[in-house]
Amino acid sequence: PEARVRITTLEKSPIPPALWRKLARGLLGGGTRSRGEEEITEGLATLLTAGEARLGPVEIKMRVGAAEDVIEDLEGPLDTVFLDPFSPDRNPELWTERFLGEVARKCRAGAILSTYSAAVRPRVALLRAGWRIGAGPRVGRKSSGTLATIGEVEPPIPPLTPREQRTQFH
């Protein structure tokens, strides 16, 4: 009950607050909303306008700009990273050894990175940037994603399958 969560999101171009309110109304229904739903809607609108918000024990900060530039000013150490840019073909700059190395430098030992991508290029870039990689959970229609760690974690992340190792690294 005493836990605090700090989330920092890097956004190249966030949703405008007016559009967020419209989307939130659609997602939460047009009828009467609970106090909690109202707090979430207003908290996220505040995040989009002011760049930060607090929702109970959760503090959210949004940094706007190109992630490869904004990452340098990010406060660490990070415990968990959710890497969710567009594909390596659409956002190649966020799948490079350089960017993933900068993310690693912001992480504490034992940090975990999770991404939907199971592609060869991102996995190789993660390895070259100092991450240990393994199989991640299924994401959407994909058979698996990728988990990566800085240092050892308990329990260990699931290893890549022998087939993934053969096709990706040989």
Short mmCIF file of C-alpha atoms in Angstrom, two decimals:
data_model
loop_
_atom_site.label_atom_id
_atom_site.label_comp_id
_atom_site.label_asym_id
_atom_site.label_seq_id
_atom_site.Cartn_x
_atom_site.Cartn_y
_atom_site.Cartn_z
CA PRO A 1 0.00 0.00 0.00
CA GLU A 2 2.95 2.35 0.49
CA ALA A 3 4.39 1.68 -2.96
CA ARG A 4 5.00 4.64 -5.23
CA VAL A 5 5.33 4.34 -9.00
CA ARG A 6 7.16 6.83 -11.17
CA ILE A 7 6.51 6.65 -14.91
CA THR A 8 8.32 8.75 -17.48
CA THR A 9 7.14 8.60 -21.06
CA LEU A 10 9.08 9.95 -24.02
CA GLU A 11 6.73 11.23 -26.70
CA LYS A 12 7.67 12.70 -30.03
CA SER A 13 4.22 14.23 -30.57
CA PRO A 14 1.64 13.62 -27.84
CA ILE A 15 -2.11 13.66 -28.32
CA PRO A 16 -3.53 17.19 -27.85
CA PRO A 17 -5.52 17.50 -24.56
CA ALA A 18 -8.83 18.25 -26.32
CA LEU A 19 -8.49 15.10 -28.43
CA TRP A 20 -7.52 13.09 -25.33
CA ARG A 21 -10.71 14.18 -23.55
CA LYS A 22 -12.76 13.16 -26.59
CA LEU A 23 -11.00 9.77 -26.77
CA ALA A 24 -11.39 9.25 -23.03
CA ARG A 25 -15.14 9.93 -23.26
CA GLY A 26 -15.37 7.32 -26.00
CA LEU A 27 -13.27 4.77 -24.13
CA LEU A 28 -15.00 5.27 -20.79
CA GLY A 29 -18.48 5.60 -22.26
CA GLY A 30 -20.65 8.64 -22.67
CA GLY A 31 -22.70 8.01 -19.53
CA THR A 32 -22.02 8.70 -15.90
CA ARG A 33 -18.46 7.97 -14.90
CA SER A 34 -17.09 6.99 -11.55
CA ARG A 35 -14.93 9.37 -9.56
CA GLY A 36 -11.90 7.21 -10.41
CA GLU A 37 -12.57 7.40 -14.14
CA GLU A 38 -12.95 11.19 -13.90
CA GLU A 39 -9.64 11.42 -12.00
CA ILE A 40 -7.86 9.37 -14.67
CA THR A 41 -9.32 11.44 -17.51
CA GLU A 42 -8.40 14.73 -15.85
CA GLY A 43 -5.01 13.44 -14.71
CA LEU A 44 -4.07 12.43 -18.22
CA ALA A 45 -5.36 15.73 -19.61
CA THR A 46 -3.12 17.49 -17.04
CA LEU A 47 -0.21 15.31 -18.13
CA LEU A 48 -0.74 16.36 -21.73
CA THR A 49 -0.94 20.05 -20.81
CA ALA A 50 1.58 20.39 -17.98
CA GLY A 51 3.90 17.49 -18.76
CA GLU A 52 3.31 15.79 -15.43
CA ALA A 53 0.50 14.52 -13.24
CA ARG A 54 -0.10 12.50 -10.10
CA LEU A 55 -2.77 9.83 -9.97
CA GLY A 56 -2.78 8.54 -6.39
CA PRO A 57 0.55 6.77 -5.83
CA VAL A 58 1.49 7.09 -9.52
CA GLU A 59 3.58 10.03 -10.70
CA ILE A 60 3.71 10.42 -14.48
CA LYS A 61 6.05 12.70 -16.37
CA MET A 62 6.07 13.21 -20.11
CA ARG A 63 9.11 14.41 -21.98
CA VAL A 64 8.35 15.70 -25.46
CA GLY A 65 10.87 15.51 -28.27
CA ALA A 66 12.89 13.03 -30.22
CA ALA A 67 13.54 10.15 -27.80
CA GLU A 68 17.18 9.88 -28.85
CA ASP A 69 17.65 13.48 -27.64
CA VAL A 70 15.31 13.48 -24.63
CA ILE A 71 16.80 10.26 -23.18
CA GLU A 72 19.97 12.15 -22.22
CA ASP A 73 18.03 14.26 -19.69
CA LEU A 74 16.01 11.38 -18.27
CA GLU A 75 16.39 10.82 -14.53
CA GLY A 76 17.49 7.37 -13.49
CA PRO A 77 18.03 4.78 -12.42
CA LEU A 78 15.22 3.01 -14.25
CA ASP A 79 13.83 -0.33 -13.12
CA THR A 80 11.70 -1.17 -16.15
CA VAL A 81 11.59 0.03 -19.74
CA PHE A 82 8.72 -0.57 -22.15
CA LEU A 83 10.17 0.05 -25.61
CA ASP A 84 7.20 0.63 -27.89
CA PRO A 85 8.22 2.74 -30.91
CA PHE A 86 7.03 1.97 -34.39
CA SER A 87 8.84 -0.79 -36.24
CA PRO A 88 12.59 -0.73 -36.91
CA ASP A 89 11.78 0.28 -40.48
CA ARG A 90 9.61 3.27 -39.44
CA ASN A 91 11.65 4.44 -36.41
CA PRO A 92 15.17 3.06 -36.99
CA GLU A 93 16.75 5.62 -34.64
CA LEU A 94 15.07 4.01 -31.60
CA TRP A 95 16.37 0.55 -32.42
CA THR A 96 20.06 1.43 -32.71
CA GLU A 97 22.91 0.23 -30.53
CA ARG A 98 23.57 3.87 -29.62
CA PHE A 99 20.03 4.57 -28.36
CA LEU A 100 19.67 1.21 -26.61
CA GLY A 101 23.08 1.76 -24.99
CA GLU A 102 21.90 5.13 -23.68
CA VAL A 103 18.79 3.46 -22.28
CA ALA A 104 21.02 0.84 -20.62
CA ARG A 105 23.14 3.57 -18.99
CA LYS A 106 19.97 5.00 -17.42
CA CYS A 107 19.03 1.61 -15.89
CA ARG A 108 19.99 0.08 -12.58
CA ALA A 109 21.54 -3.40 -12.47
CA GLY A 110 18.72 -5.91 -12.81
CA ALA A 111 16.51 -3.60 -14.88
CA ILE A 112 14.25 -5.24 -17.46
CA LEU A 113 13.35 -3.95 -20.92
CA SER A 114 10.29 -5.33 -22.70
CA THR A 115 9.43 -4.81 -26.35
CA TYR A 116 7.01 -6.33 -28.82
CA SER A 117 9.77 -6.77 -31.41
CA ALA A 118 11.38 -10.14 -31.99
CA ALA A 119 13.21 -8.97 -35.11
CA VAL A 120 16.87 -9.73 -35.64
CA ARG A 121 18.16 -6.13 -35.93
CA PRO A 122 16.72 -4.93 -32.60
CA ARG A 123 17.90 -8.06 -30.81
CA VAL A 124 21.42 -7.70 -32.18
CA ALA A 125 21.43 -3.98 -31.27
CA LEU A 126 20.33 -4.86 -27.72
CA LEU A 127 23.15 -7.39 -27.41
CA ARG A 128 25.74 -4.95 -28.74
CA ALA A 129 24.46 -2.29 -26.32
CA GLY A 130 25.13 -4.56 -23.35
CA TRP A 131 21.71 -6.11 -22.76
CA ARG A 132 21.12 -9.82 -22.18
CA ILE A 133 18.15 -10.91 -24.25
CA GLY A 134 15.49 -13.58 -24.03
CA ALA A 135 12.03 -14.43 -25.25
CA GLY A 136 9.28 -12.04 -24.28
CA PRO A 137 5.56 -12.60 -24.00
CA ARG A 138 3.29 -12.91 -27.00
CA VAL A 139 2.18 -9.47 -28.20
CA GLY A 140 -0.92 -9.26 -30.39
CA ARG A 141 -0.56 -11.57 -33.40
CA LYS A 142 3.19 -11.94 -32.90
CA SER A 143 4.45 -15.24 -31.51
CA SER A 144 6.71 -13.48 -29.00
CA GLY A 145 8.40 -10.26 -28.10
CA THR A 146 11.78 -9.67 -26.48
CA LEU A 147 12.82 -9.25 -22.87
CA ALA A 148 16.25 -7.86 -22.07
CA THR A 149 18.10 -7.24 -18.82
CA ILE A 150 21.04 -5.33 -17.53
CA GLY A 151 22.76 -7.84 -15.26
CA GLU A 152 21.16 -10.85 -13.63
CA VAL A 153 17.51 -11.05 -12.63
CA GLU A 154 15.58 -13.57 -10.56
CA PRO A 155 13.83 -15.43 -11.93
CA PRO A 156 15.91 -15.32 -15.11
CA ILE A 157 14.24 -14.19 -18.30
CA PRO A 158 13.16 -17.03 -20.61
CA PRO A 159 15.90 -17.91 -23.11
CA LEU A 160 15.40 -17.66 -26.84
CA THR A 161 14.28 -20.93 -28.36
CA PRO A 162 16.94 -22.99 -30.17
CA ARG A 163 15.16 -22.15 -33.45
CA GLU A 164 15.34 -18.39 -32.71
CA GLN A 165 19.02 -18.69 -31.85
CA ARG A 166 19.76 -20.59 -35.08
CA THR A 167 17.79 -18.31 -37.39
CA GLN A 168 18.84 -15.03 -35.82
CA PHE A 169 22.46 -15.41 -34.83
CA HIS A 170 24.00 -17.95 -37.21
#
